[in-house]
Amino acid sequence: MQREGQVRIPSGCAISAMISLKGAATTGEAITKSMVPMRDRSNGLGGGFAGYGIYPDFQDFYAFHVFFDDVAAQKECEKYLKEGYEIVKSEPIPIRKIPEITDVPIIWRYFVAPLQSVLSRLQLDEKEFVARTVIKINSQFQGSYVFSSGKNMGAFKAVGFPEDVGRFYRLEEYAGYAWTAHGRYPTNTPGWWGGAHPFGILDYTVVHNGEISSYDANRRFIEMFGYKCSLQTDTEVIAYIADYLLRRQKLTLEETAAVIAAPFWSVVDSLPQKESEQLSYLRKVFPSLLLTGPFSIVLGFDGGLMALNDRLKLRSMVVAEKDDMRYVASEEAAIRIMAPNAEKVYAPAGGEPVIFKVQKGAL
Amino acid sequence: MRVIEAKNKSFDVLNDEIYQSGDELKIVECLGQRFIASGSRGKRIVISGVPGNALGAYLAGSEIIVEGNAQDAVGDTMNDGLIVIHGNVGDAVGYAMRGGIILVQGNAGYRVGIHMKEYKEKKPAIVIGGRVGSFLGEYQAGGLIVALGLHKDDKETLGAFPCAGMHGGKLFVRGGLGTVSFPEQTTVKIANPEDLAEIRPLIAKFCETFGYDFAKIIDEPFTLVTPNVANPYKQMYVAN
């Protein structure tokens, strides 16, 4: 099979998300169904979901979801994992055999904790160590791909239509306080399991509708900091940018949005001095992390979601609310599936981040 | 009047039913089906639920009434007819519209009337009751766009960068313009009674459709924006 980068497919995508501000758990059924009215935005070459709060019994362990091409790849990868981690549970991710999903790789999950002895020898904090592990496996271990690596969360993805992917992974058996979803219509590259969305590192996941024309400039910059874009898919770089800006540079979500969807200089100049100075500072420090081209994304993280459009708003995205629930989707129709009586349906402006966080103490 | 259940139907199945039905019909439980009534003429279609993208694309004379919100690209390349939305619309309403009328009671997204054009008696018109997103009338080449600013929140009626690339047609904005600025290739002035004569029937239709007091609406000052010369972007092209 030809993979990413070996073939170009000329070209849409669908995204959807939900979160309970009270931290109440919803099964993966609603988010799966929300993708049905947006079926025409995908072409069956990729679907995926991320659920937050889905592993309460293992919340202190990193949940690695991994695709393996074959048993040999799995053995080699596990050998490497055991050098740095205590593996408290290792099991196949439960699936449902359905005719719509074919060419299934080995899909495994590991609940792991980094070994303290290794961390102190390397003088790394836990998250940095985990991030490095994921990047190393994905870039150096042929046939192994860690597609989810956060605590108490998980990504599920495959080649297929998203509603079939949701059934395939039995998402109705999981319950989480937040969910994101993606239906893929690959532009430029073929569909394969690793190339489906969400893309993630640690607890950050990204689902994306659009095409990042600055991809290579972004990639060259982010790879200076140890990340490796091994999939040649634009969305991957957004996940690493989020990790770099939020975890490593400790920017706020608003600042991160102001870097990746920076306002035009004409807008920056028209703002009050303090705001203008701050925005121009961010643009000057991180010029290579501006994402150009059309995008609507939902960034998932521990305790919340952030929805963001490119500054020209070249992709559709609507937001709505109902009681403690907040919804985001490419189309209002998707939101109406999750919440028929959703209120305050509105379309955020380009570059305007919409941030939903679970109330303090609710989780 | 025939009632069509849209629930769980794909857009092609739904559209086949629409084309094969009589001239008066109602679609219920509509949810995201695209291209509804595209290219049709002579029908009157009432829709409850949320119609999908490109509602009434290439419309050739039918009348479409949506009881709530609609999504993106309503009336894409519409030729003739009427689309009424009793709610908000998404982005690019009236994309490359060539004739007919679109009336939106609520707010509209980005790029209202992008690439709208006119030719002889074919003169499209869009009226947005509330506020509109950025890039209103982008590359507008003809037709009328009217923004009434009847929204209740404190946001400005127009988003950023209105009339970018405008080279034909007219934009009317009711009430204050706030901080928005227009490109140098446009002329911005207070509309006089002769200017307003052109949009009075349109606003009357809007008021009649949604139940507003015409006198109250027409009483506010309107701003008229037009391109300032016949070929405002001449300098951007090589003369040959």
Coordinates of C-alpha atoms in Angstrom, one line a residue:
Chain A
M1 CA 0.0 0.0 0.0
Q2 CA 1.2 3.5 -0.7
R3 CA 1.4 5.6 2.4
E4 CA 1.5 9.3 3.2
G5 CA 3.8 11.2 1.0
Q6 CA 4.0 8.6 -1.7
V7 CA 0.9 9.6 -3.5
R8 CA -1.1 12.8 -3.7
I9 CA -4.9 12.9 -3.8
P10 CA -6.4 16.1 -4.9
S11 CA -9.2 17.1 -2.8
G12 CA -13.5 18.6 3.2
C13 CA -13.6 16.9 6.6
A14 CA -16.1 17.0 9.5
I15 CA -15.4 17.7 13.1
S16 CA -17.7 17.5 16.1
A17 CA -17.1 17.8 19.9
M18 CA -19.0 17.8 23.2
I19 CA -18.1 18.6 26.8
S20 CA -19.9 18.6 30.1
L21 CA -18.8 21.6 32.2
K22 CA -19.9 19.7 35.3
G23 CA -17.7 16.8 34.3
A24 CA -20.6 14.5 33.8
A25 CA -19.9 11.4 31.8
T26 CA -21.6 10.7 28.4
T27 CA -21.0 7.5 26.4
G28 CA -19.4 7.7 23.0
E29 CA -22.7 6.9 21.3
A30 CA -23.9 10.5 20.9
I31 CA -20.7 11.8 19.4
T32 CA -20.6 8.8 17.0
K33 CA -24.2 9.6 15.9
S34 CA -23.4 13.3 15.5
M35 CA -21.2 12.4 12.5
V36 CA -24.1 10.8 10.5
P37 CA -25.6 14.0 9.0
M38 CA -22.1 15.1 8.0
R39 CA -21.4 11.9 6.1
D40 CA -20.9 13.7 2.8
R41 CA -18.0 15.7 4.3
S42 CA -16.0 12.5 4.6
N43 CA -15.1 9.8 2.0
G44 CA -14.6 6.8 4.2
L45 CA -10.8 7.1 4.3
G46 CA -10.6 8.0 8.0
G47 CA -12.6 8.5 11.1
G48 CA -11.7 8.9 14.7
F49 CA -12.6 10.0 18.2
A50 CA -11.0 11.2 21.4
G51 CA -12.6 10.6 24.8
Y52 CA -11.6 12.3 28.0
G53 CA -12.2 10.8 31.4
I54 CA -12.8 7.4 29.9
Y55 CA -10.3 5.4 32.1
P56 CA -11.1 6.4 35.7
D57 CA -9.8 3.1 37.0
F58 CA -6.4 3.8 35.5
Q59 CA -6.3 7.6 35.7
D60 CA -2.7 7.7 37.2
F61 CA -1.3 5.8 34.2
Y62 CA -0.5 6.9 30.7
A63 CA -2.8 5.0 28.3
F64 CA -0.8 4.1 25.2
H65 CA -3.0 3.1 22.2
V66 CA -0.8 1.5 19.6
F67 CA -1.2 0.2 16.1
F68 CA 1.2 -2.6 15.1
D69 CA 1.7 -3.9 11.6
D70 CA 2.7 -7.3 12.9
V71 CA 3.7 -9.4 16.0
A72 CA 7.4 -8.8 15.4
A73 CA 6.8 -5.0 15.5
Q74 CA 4.8 -5.4 18.7
K75 CA 7.5 -7.5 20.4
E76 CA 10.2 -5.0 19.5
C77 CA 8.2 -2.1 20.7
E78 CA 7.2 -3.8 24.0
K79 CA 10.8 -4.6 24.7
Y80 CA 11.6 -0.9 24.4
L81 CA 8.7 0.1 26.5
K82 CA 9.8 -2.2 29.3
E83 CA 13.1 -0.5 29.6
G84 CA 11.4 2.7 30.7
Y85 CA 8.0 1.8 32.1
E86 CA 6.1 -0.3 34.4
I87 CA 3.3 -1.8 32.3
V88 CA 0.4 -2.3 34.6
K89 CA -2.0 -3.6 32.0
S90 CA -1.6 -4.7 28.4
E91 CA -4.6 -5.8 26.3
P92 CA -6.1 -5.6 22.8
I93 CA -8.5 -2.7 22.4
P94 CA -11.9 -4.3 22.2
I95 CA -13.4 -4.1 18.7
R96 CA -16.6 -5.1 17.0
K97 CA -16.1 -7.0 13.8
I98 CA -18.1 -5.1 11.1
P99 CA -17.8 -5.4 7.3
E100 CA -17.3 -1.6 6.9
I101 CA -13.9 -1.7 8.6
T102 CA -11.2 -3.8 6.9
D103 CA -7.5 -4.3 7.0
V104 CA -7.4 -4.1 10.7
P105 CA -3.9 -3.9 12.2
I106 CA -3.0 -5.1 15.7
I107 CA -4.6 -2.6 18.0
W108 CA -3.3 -2.7 21.6
R109 CA -3.4 -0.6 24.7
Y110 CA -1.0 -0.3 27.6
F111 CA -1.4 1.4 30.9
V112 CA 2.0 2.5 31.9
A113 CA 4.0 4.5 34.4
P114 CA 7.5 5.7 33.8
L115 CA 10.1 4.1 36.0
Q116 CA 11.3 6.6 38.6
S117 CA 14.9 5.3 38.3
V118 CA 14.9 6.1 34.6
L119 CA 13.4 9.5 35.1
S120 CA 16.0 10.5 37.7
R121 CA 18.9 9.1 35.7
L122 CA 17.7 11.1 32.6
Q123 CA 16.7 14.1 34.7
L124 CA 13.5 14.5 32.8
D125 CA 10.0 15.2 34.1
E126 CA 7.4 12.5 33.5
K127 CA 5.6 14.2 30.6
E128 CA 8.7 15.0 28.7
F129 CA 9.9 11.5 29.0
V130 CA 6.6 10.1 27.8
A131 CA 6.5 12.6 24.8
R132 CA 10.0 11.5 23.8
T133 CA 9.1 7.9 24.0
V134 CA 6.1 8.4 21.7
I135 CA 8.1 10.4 19.2
K136 CA 10.9 7.8 19.2
I137 CA 8.5 4.9 18.6
N138 CA 6.6 6.7 15.9
S139 CA 9.7 7.8 14.1
Q140 CA 12.1 4.9 14.6
F141 CA 10.1 1.7 15.2
Q142 CA 8.9 0.5 11.9
G143 CA 5.4 -0.9 12.0
S144 CA 4.6 0.6 15.4
Y145 CA 2.5 3.7 15.9
V146 CA 1.5 5.2 19.3
F147 CA -1.7 7.2 18.4
S148 CA -2.8 8.1 22.0
S149 CA -0.6 8.7 25.0
G150 CA -2.4 10.7 27.7
K151 CA -3.8 9.9 31.1
N152 CA -7.5 9.0 31.5
M153 CA -8.2 9.7 27.9
G154 CA -7.8 7.9 24.6
A155 CA -8.0 8.3 20.8
F156 CA -9.7 5.7 18.6
K157 CA -9.3 5.9 14.9
A158 CA -9.4 3.8 11.7
V159 CA -9.9 3.9 8.0
G160 CA -13.7 4.1 7.4
F161 CA -16.6 6.5 7.9
P162 CA -16.6 7.9 11.5
E163 CA -19.9 6.4 12.5
D164 CA -18.6 3.0 11.5
V165 CA -15.3 3.6 13.4
G166 CA -17.3 4.5 16.5
R167 CA -19.2 1.2 16.3
F168 CA -16.0 -0.7 15.5
Y169 CA -14.4 0.6 18.7
R170 CA -17.6 0.0 20.8
L171 CA -17.5 3.6 21.9
E172 CA -20.9 3.2 23.6
E173 CA -19.0 1.2 26.2
Y174 CA -16.9 4.1 27.2
A175 CA -18.1 7.2 29.1
G176 CA -16.2 10.5 29.3
Y177 CA -16.8 14.2 30.1
A178 CA -15.6 15.3 26.7
W179 CA -15.5 13.8 23.2
T180 CA -14.1 15.0 19.9
A181 CA -14.7 13.4 16.5
H182 CA -13.4 13.6 13.0
G183 CA -14.5 12.4 9.6
R184 CA -11.8 12.4 7.0
Y185 CA -11.7 13.4 3.4
P186 CA -8.0 13.2 2.8
T187 CA -6.5 15.9 0.7
N188 CA -3.1 15.3 -0.7
T189 CA -2.3 12.0 1.0
P190 CA -4.0 8.6 1.1
G191 CA -6.0 7.3 4.0
W192 CA -4.4 4.9 6.4
W193 CA -5.0 4.0 10.0
G194 CA -2.2 6.2 11.5
G195 CA -3.2 9.1 9.3
A196 CA -6.8 9.3 10.6
H197 CA -7.6 12.0 13.2
P198 CA -7.3 12.8 16.1
F199 CA -3.6 13.3 16.3
G200 CA -2.2 13.5 19.7
I201 CA 0.6 13.6 22.1
L202 CA 0.2 13.3 25.9
D203 CA -3.3 14.5 26.7
Y204 CA -3.4 16.9 23.7
T205 CA -5.5 15.8 20.7
V206 CA -6.4 17.7 17.5
V207 CA -9.2 17.1 15.1
H208 CA -9.0 19.3 12.0
N209 CA -10.9 20.2 9.0
G210 CA -8.8 22.1 6.5
E211 CA -5.4 22.2 5.0
I212 CA -2.3 23.8 6.5
S213 CA -0.4 25.5 3.7
S214 CA 2.3 26.5 6.1
Y215 CA 2.9 22.9 7.1
D216 CA 6.5 22.6 6.0
A217 CA 7.5 25.9 7.7
N218 CA 5.8 24.8 10.9
R219 CA 7.4 21.3 10.7
R220 CA 10.9 22.7 10.2
F221 CA 10.5 24.9 13.3
I222 CA 8.9 22.3 15.6
E223 CA 11.4 19.6 14.6
M224 CA 14.2 21.8 16.2
F225 CA 12.6 21.0 19.5
G226 CA 12.7 17.2 19.3
Y227 CA 9.4 16.5 17.6
K228 CA 9.4 14.4 14.5
C229 CA 6.6 14.7 12.0
S230 CA 6.6 11.1 10.8
L231 CA 3.2 11.1 9.0
Q232 CA 3.5 14.0 6.5
T233 CA 0.0 14.9 7.5
D234 CA -0.6 18.6 8.3
T235 CA -2.7 17.9 11.4
E236 CA 0.1 16.1 13.2
V237 CA 2.1 19.3 13.4
I238 CA -0.8 21.1 15.1
A239 CA -0.7 18.6 17.9
Y240 CA 3.0 19.1 18.4
I241 CA 2.7 22.9 18.3
A242 CA 0.0 22.7 21.0
D243 CA 2.2 20.6 23.2
Y244 CA 5.2 22.9 22.6
L245 CA 3.3 26.1 23.3
L246 CA 1.1 24.9 26.1
R247 CA 3.3 22.4 28.0
R248 CA 6.8 23.5 27.2
Q249 CA 6.4 27.3 26.7
K250 CA 3.6 27.4 29.3
L251 CA 1.5 29.7 27.1
T252 CA -2.2 30.1 27.9
L253 CA -4.8 28.7 25.5
E254 CA -5.6 32.3 24.4
E255 CA -2.0 33.0 23.7
T256 CA -1.6 29.8 21.8
A257 CA -4.6 30.7 19.7
A258 CA -3.0 34.2 19.1
V259 CA 0.2 32.4 17.8
I260 CA -1.4 29.8 15.5
A261 CA -4.2 32.1 14.3
A262 CA -2.5 35.4 14.7
P263 CA -4.5 38.5 13.8
F264 CA -3.5 40.6 10.8
W265 CA -0.9 43.3 11.5
S266 CA -3.6 45.9 10.5
V267 CA -5.8 44.5 13.3
V268 CA -2.9 44.3 15.8
D269 CA -2.2 48.0 15.0
S270 CA -5.8 49.0 15.6
L271 CA -5.9 47.6 19.2
P272 CA -5.2 49.3 22.5
Q273 CA -1.5 49.6 23.2
K274 CA -1.1 46.8 25.8
E275 CA -3.0 44.3 23.7
S276 CA -1.3 45.3 20.6
E277 CA 2.1 45.0 22.2
Q278 CA 1.3 41.5 23.5
L279 CA 0.0 40.3 20.2
S280 CA 3.0 41.6 18.3
Y281 CA 5.3 40.1 20.8
L282 CA 3.7 36.7 20.3
R283 CA 3.9 37.1 16.5
K284 CA 7.5 38.1 16.6
V285 CA 8.6 35.3 19.0
F286 CA 6.7 32.5 17.2
P287 CA 6.4 33.6 13.6
S288 CA 7.0 30.1 12.3
L289 CA 4.1 28.7 14.3
L290 CA 1.5 30.7 12.4
L291 CA -0.8 28.3 10.7
T292 CA -1.9 29.6 7.3
G293 CA -4.5 28.1 5.1
P294 CA -8.1 27.0 6.0
F295 CA -8.7 25.3 9.3
S296 CA -11.3 24.6 11.9
I297 CA -9.9 22.6 14.8
V298 CA -10.9 21.3 18.2
L299 CA -8.0 20.8 20.6
G300 CA -8.7 18.4 23.4
F301 CA -6.8 18.6 26.6
D302 CA -7.1 17.4 30.2
G303 CA -10.2 19.1 31.5
G304 CA -11.3 21.0 28.4
L305 CA -11.7 21.8 24.7
M306 CA -10.6 24.7 22.5
A307 CA -12.3 25.3 19.2
L308 CA -10.6 27.6 16.7
N309 CA -11.0 28.8 13.1
D310 CA -8.3 30.2 10.9
R311 CA -8.3 34.0 10.9
L312 CA -9.9 34.2 7.5
K313 CA -12.5 31.7 8.6
L314 CA -12.2 29.5 5.5
R315 CA -13.9 26.6 7.2
S316 CA -17.3 26.4 8.9
M317 CA -17.7 25.8 12.6
V318 CA -20.6 26.4 14.9
V319 CA -20.9 26.3 18.7
A320 CA -23.9 25.7 20.9
E321 CA -25.0 25.0 24.5
K322 CA -27.6 23.2 26.4
D323 CA -27.5 23.3 30.2
D324 CA -24.0 22.2 31.3
M325 CA -23.2 20.8 27.8
R326 CA -21.2 22.7 25.2
Y327 CA -21.0 21.5 21.6
V328 CA -18.9 22.3 18.6
A329 CA -19.3 21.0 15.0
S330 CA -18.7 21.7 11.4
E331 CA -22.4 21.9 10.9
E332 CA -25.4 22.7 13.1
A333 CA -27.1 19.5 12.0
A334 CA -24.5 17.5 13.9
I335 CA -25.2 19.5 17.1
R336 CA -28.9 18.9 16.6
I337 CA -28.2 15.1 16.8
M338 CA -26.4 15.5 20.1
A339 CA -28.8 18.1 21.5
P340 CA -32.0 18.6 19.5
N341 CA -32.9 21.6 21.7
A342 CA -29.4 23.2 21.8
E343 CA -29.5 26.9 22.4
K344 CA -27.3 29.9 21.5
V345 CA -26.1 28.4 18.3
Y346 CA -23.4 30.7 16.9
A347 CA -20.4 30.8 14.7
P348 CA -17.3 32.1 16.3
A349 CA -15.3 34.6 14.3
G350 CA -12.1 33.6 12.5
G351 CA -9.2 33.4 15.0
E352 CA -11.5 33.7 18.0
P353 CA -10.8 30.8 20.4
V354 CA -13.7 29.2 22.1
I355 CA -12.5 27.6 25.3
F356 CA -14.6 25.3 27.4
K357 CA -13.2 24.0 30.7
V358 CA -14.8 21.6 33.2
Q359 CA -15.6 23.5 36.4
K360 CA -12.9 23.4 39.0
G361 CA -13.3 20.5 41.4
A362 CA -15.8 18.7 39.1
L363 CA -13.4 16.0 38.0
Chain B
M1 CA -49.7 20.2 0.4
R2 CA -47.4 17.1 0.4
V3 CA -45.3 16.5 3.5
I4 CA -41.9 14.8 3.1
E5 CA -40.2 13.2 6.1
A6 CA -36.5 13.9 5.7
K7 CA -35.3 11.9 8.7
N8 CA -32.5 9.5 7.9
K9 CA -32.7 10.2 4.2
S10 CA -29.6 11.0 2.1
F11 CA -29.7 14.2 0.1
D12 CA -30.2 12.4 -3.3
V13 CA -33.2 10.4 -2.1
L14 CA -34.7 13.5 -0.5
N15 CA -34.2 15.6 -3.6
D16 CA -35.7 12.9 -5.8
E17 CA -38.8 13.1 -3.7
I18 CA -38.8 16.9 -3.9
Y19 CA -38.5 16.9 -7.7
Q20 CA -41.2 14.3 -8.1
S21 CA -43.7 16.0 -5.8
G22 CA -46.1 18.7 -6.6
D23 CA -45.5 22.4 -6.4
E24 CA -46.5 22.9 -2.8
L25 CA -44.6 20.8 -0.2
K26 CA -43.3 20.8 3.3
I27 CA -40.1 19.0 4.4
V28 CA -40.1 18.0 8.1
E29 CA -37.2 16.7 10.3
C30 CA -34.7 18.0 7.9
L31 CA -31.2 17.5 9.2
G32 CA -28.1 18.4 7.2
Q33 CA -29.2 17.2 3.8
R34 CA -27.4 19.1 1.1
F35 CA -28.5 20.7 -2.2
I36 CA -32.2 20.8 -1.3
A37 CA -34.4 21.9 -4.2
S38 CA -31.3 22.8 -6.2
G39 CA -32.0 24.0 -9.7
S40 CA -35.7 23.7 -9.2
R41 CA -38.4 26.1 -10.4
G42 CA -42.1 26.7 -9.8
K43 CA -42.2 25.1 -6.3
R44 CA -43.0 26.5 -2.9
I45 CA -41.1 24.5 -0.2
V46 CA -41.4 25.0 3.5
I47 CA -38.6 23.4 5.6
S48 CA -38.6 22.6 9.3
G49 CA -35.3 21.4 10.8
V50 CA -31.8 22.3 9.7
P51 CA -31.3 22.1 5.9
G52 CA -27.7 21.2 4.8
N53 CA -25.2 23.2 2.9
A54 CA -26.0 24.7 -0.6
L55 CA -29.7 24.9 0.1
G56 CA -31.3 26.1 -3.2
A57 CA -28.1 26.1 -5.2
Y58 CA -28.7 27.1 -8.8
L59 CA -32.3 27.8 -7.8
A60 CA -34.3 28.6 -11.0
G61 CA -37.5 30.2 -9.6
S62 CA -38.7 28.2 -6.6
E63 CA -39.6 29.7 -3.3
I64 CA -37.9 28.2 -0.2
I65 CA -38.9 29.0 3.4
V66 CA -36.8 27.7 6.3
E67 CA -38.5 28.0 9.7
G68 CA -35.2 28.1 11.6
N69 CA -31.5 28.3 10.9
A70 CA -29.7 27.3 7.7
Q71 CA -26.1 26.3 7.1
D72 CA -23.4 27.4 4.6
A73 CA -23.8 28.5 1.0
V74 CA -27.5 29.1 0.9
G75 CA -28.5 30.1 -2.6
D76 CA -25.1 29.2 -4.1
T77 CA -25.2 30.4 -7.8
M78 CA -29.0 31.0 -7.5
N79 CA -30.6 32.2 -10.7
D80 CA -34.1 33.2 -9.7
G81 CA -36.7 32.7 -7.0
L82 CA -36.9 33.5 -3.3
I83 CA -35.2 32.0 -0.2
V84 CA -36.5 33.1 3.2
I85 CA -34.7 32.1 6.4
H86 CA -36.4 32.7 9.8
G87 CA -33.2 32.3 11.6
N88 CA -29.4 32.6 11.1
V89 CA -27.4 31.5 8.1
G90 CA -23.8 30.2 8.0
D91 CA -21.0 31.3 5.7
A92 CA -21.2 32.4 2.0
V93 CA -24.9 33.0 1.7
G94 CA -25.7 33.9 -1.9
Y95 CA -22.3 32.8 -3.2
A96 CA -22.0 33.9 -6.9
M97 CA -25.7 34.6 -6.9
R98 CA -27.0 35.8 -10.3
G99 CA -30.7 36.5 -9.7
G100 CA -33.5 36.2 -7.2
I101 CA -33.9 37.3 -3.5
I102 CA -32.6 35.9 -0.2
L103 CA -34.1 37.2 3.0
V104 CA -32.5 36.3 6.3
Q105 CA -34.2 37.4 9.5
G106 CA -31.2 36.8 11.8
N107 CA -27.4 37.0 11.5
A108 CA -25.2 35.8 8.6
G109 CA -21.7 34.4 8.7
Y110 CA -18.7 35.3 6.7
R111 CA -18.6 36.2 3.0
V112 CA -22.2 37.2 2.4
G113 CA -22.7 37.6 -1.4
I114 CA -19.2 36.7 -2.4
H115 CA -18.8 36.9 -6.1
M116 CA -22.4 38.1 -6.6
K117 CA -23.1 39.5 -10.0
E118 CA -25.7 41.0 -12.3
Y119 CA -26.5 41.2 -16.0
K120 CA -29.2 43.3 -17.6
E121 CA -32.5 42.5 -15.9
K122 CA -30.9 39.7 -13.7
K123 CA -30.2 41.5 -10.5
P124 CA -29.8 39.5 -7.3
A125 CA -30.6 40.9 -3.8
I126 CA -29.7 39.7 -0.3
V127 CA -31.2 41.3 2.9
I128 CA -29.7 40.3 6.2
G129 CA -31.8 41.4 9.2
G130 CA -29.0 41.1 11.9
R131 CA -25.3 41.4 11.7
V132 CA -22.9 39.9 9.1
G133 CA -19.5 38.3 9.4
S134 CA -16.3 39.5 7.9
F135 CA -15.6 39.8 4.1
L136 CA -19.2 40.9 3.3
G137 CA -19.6 41.3 -0.4
E138 CA -16.1 40.0 -1.2
Y139 CA -15.5 40.4 -4.9
Q140 CA -19.0 41.7 -5.4
A141 CA -19.6 42.4 -9.1
G142 CA -23.3 43.3 -9.1
G143 CA -26.6 43.1 -7.2
L144 CA -27.8 44.5 -3.9
I145 CA -26.7 43.6 -0.4
V146 CA -28.6 45.1 2.5
A147 CA -27.6 44.8 6.1
L148 CA -30.3 46.0 8.5
G149 CA -28.5 45.6 11.8
L150 CA -31.6 44.6 13.8
H151 CA -29.6 42.3 16.0
K152 CA -30.0 42.7 19.7
D153 CA -26.4 42.0 21.0
D154 CA -24.0 44.9 21.2
K155 CA -21.7 43.7 18.3
E156 CA -21.2 45.9 15.3
T157 CA -23.4 45.2 12.2
L158 CA -20.5 44.5 9.9
G159 CA -17.4 42.3 10.6
A160 CA -13.9 43.2 9.3
F161 CA -12.9 43.8 5.7
P162 CA -16.3 44.4 4.0
C163 CA -16.3 45.0 0.3
A164 CA -12.8 43.6 -0.3
G165 CA -12.4 43.4 -4.0
M166 CA -15.7 45.0 -4.7
H167 CA -16.1 46.1 -8.3
G168 CA -19.8 46.3 -8.9
G169 CA -23.2 46.3 -7.2
K170 CA -24.2 48.1 -4.1
L171 CA -24.1 47.6 -0.4
F172 CA -26.6 49.3 2.0
V173 CA -26.0 49.3 5.7
R174 CA -28.6 50.6 8.1
G175 CA -27.6 52.5 11.2
G176 CA -24.1 53.2 12.6
L177 CA -21.0 51.7 11.0
G178 CA -18.9 51.6 14.2
T179 CA -15.2 51.1 13.7
V180 CA -15.3 49.3 10.4
S181 CA -13.3 50.6 7.4
F182 CA -13.8 50.1 3.7
P183 CA -11.2 49.6 1.0
E184 CA -9.9 52.7 -0.9
Q185 CA -11.5 51.4 -4.1
T186 CA -15.0 52.1 -2.7
T187 CA -17.0 55.2 -2.1
V188 CA -18.9 55.4 1.2
K189 CA -21.7 57.9 1.6
I190 CA -25.1 58.5 3.3
A191 CA -27.8 57.1 1.0
N192 CA -30.1 59.8 -0.3
P193 CA -33.9 59.2 -1.1
E194 CA -33.1 58.4 -4.8
D195 CA -30.6 55.7 -3.6
L196 CA -33.1 54.4 -1.1
A197 CA -35.9 54.2 -3.7
E198 CA -34.0 51.2 -5.2
I199 CA -34.2 49.2 -2.0
R200 CA -37.6 50.3 -0.6
P201 CA -39.6 47.4 -2.2
L202 CA -37.0 45.0 -1.0
I203 CA -37.2 46.2 2.6
A204 CA -41.0 46.3 2.4
K205 CA -40.8 42.6 1.4
F206 CA -38.5 41.9 4.3
C207 CA -40.8 43.6 6.8
E208 CA -43.9 41.9 5.4
T209 CA -42.2 38.5 5.6
F210 CA -40.9 38.8 9.1
G211 CA -43.4 41.2 10.6
Y212 CA -41.4 44.3 11.1
D213 CA -42.6 47.9 10.9
F214 CA -41.5 49.3 7.6
A215 CA -41.6 52.9 8.7
K216 CA -39.4 52.3 11.7
I217 CA -36.8 50.5 9.6
I218 CA -36.6 52.9 6.7
D219 CA -36.4 55.8 9.1
E220 CA -32.8 55.2 10.1
P221 CA -30.0 56.6 8.0
F222 CA -28.5 54.1 5.5
T223 CA -24.9 54.1 4.3
L224 CA -24.3 53.2 0.6
V225 CA -21.1 51.6 -0.5
T226 CA -20.2 51.4 -4.2
P227 CA -17.0 50.8 -6.1
N228 CA -15.5 54.2 -7.0
V229 CA -14.4 53.6 -10.6
A230 CA -15.3 51.2 -13.3
N231 CA -12.1 49.2 -13.0
P232 CA -10.7 49.7 -9.5
Y233 CA -8.1 47.0 -9.6
K234 CA -6.6 47.9 -13.0
Q235 CA -3.2 48.6 -11.5
M236 CA -3.0 45.0 -10.3
Y237 CA -3.0 43.6 -13.7
V238 CA -0.4 43.8 -16.5
A239 CA -1.6 45.9 -19.4
N240 CA -1.3 43.9 -22.6

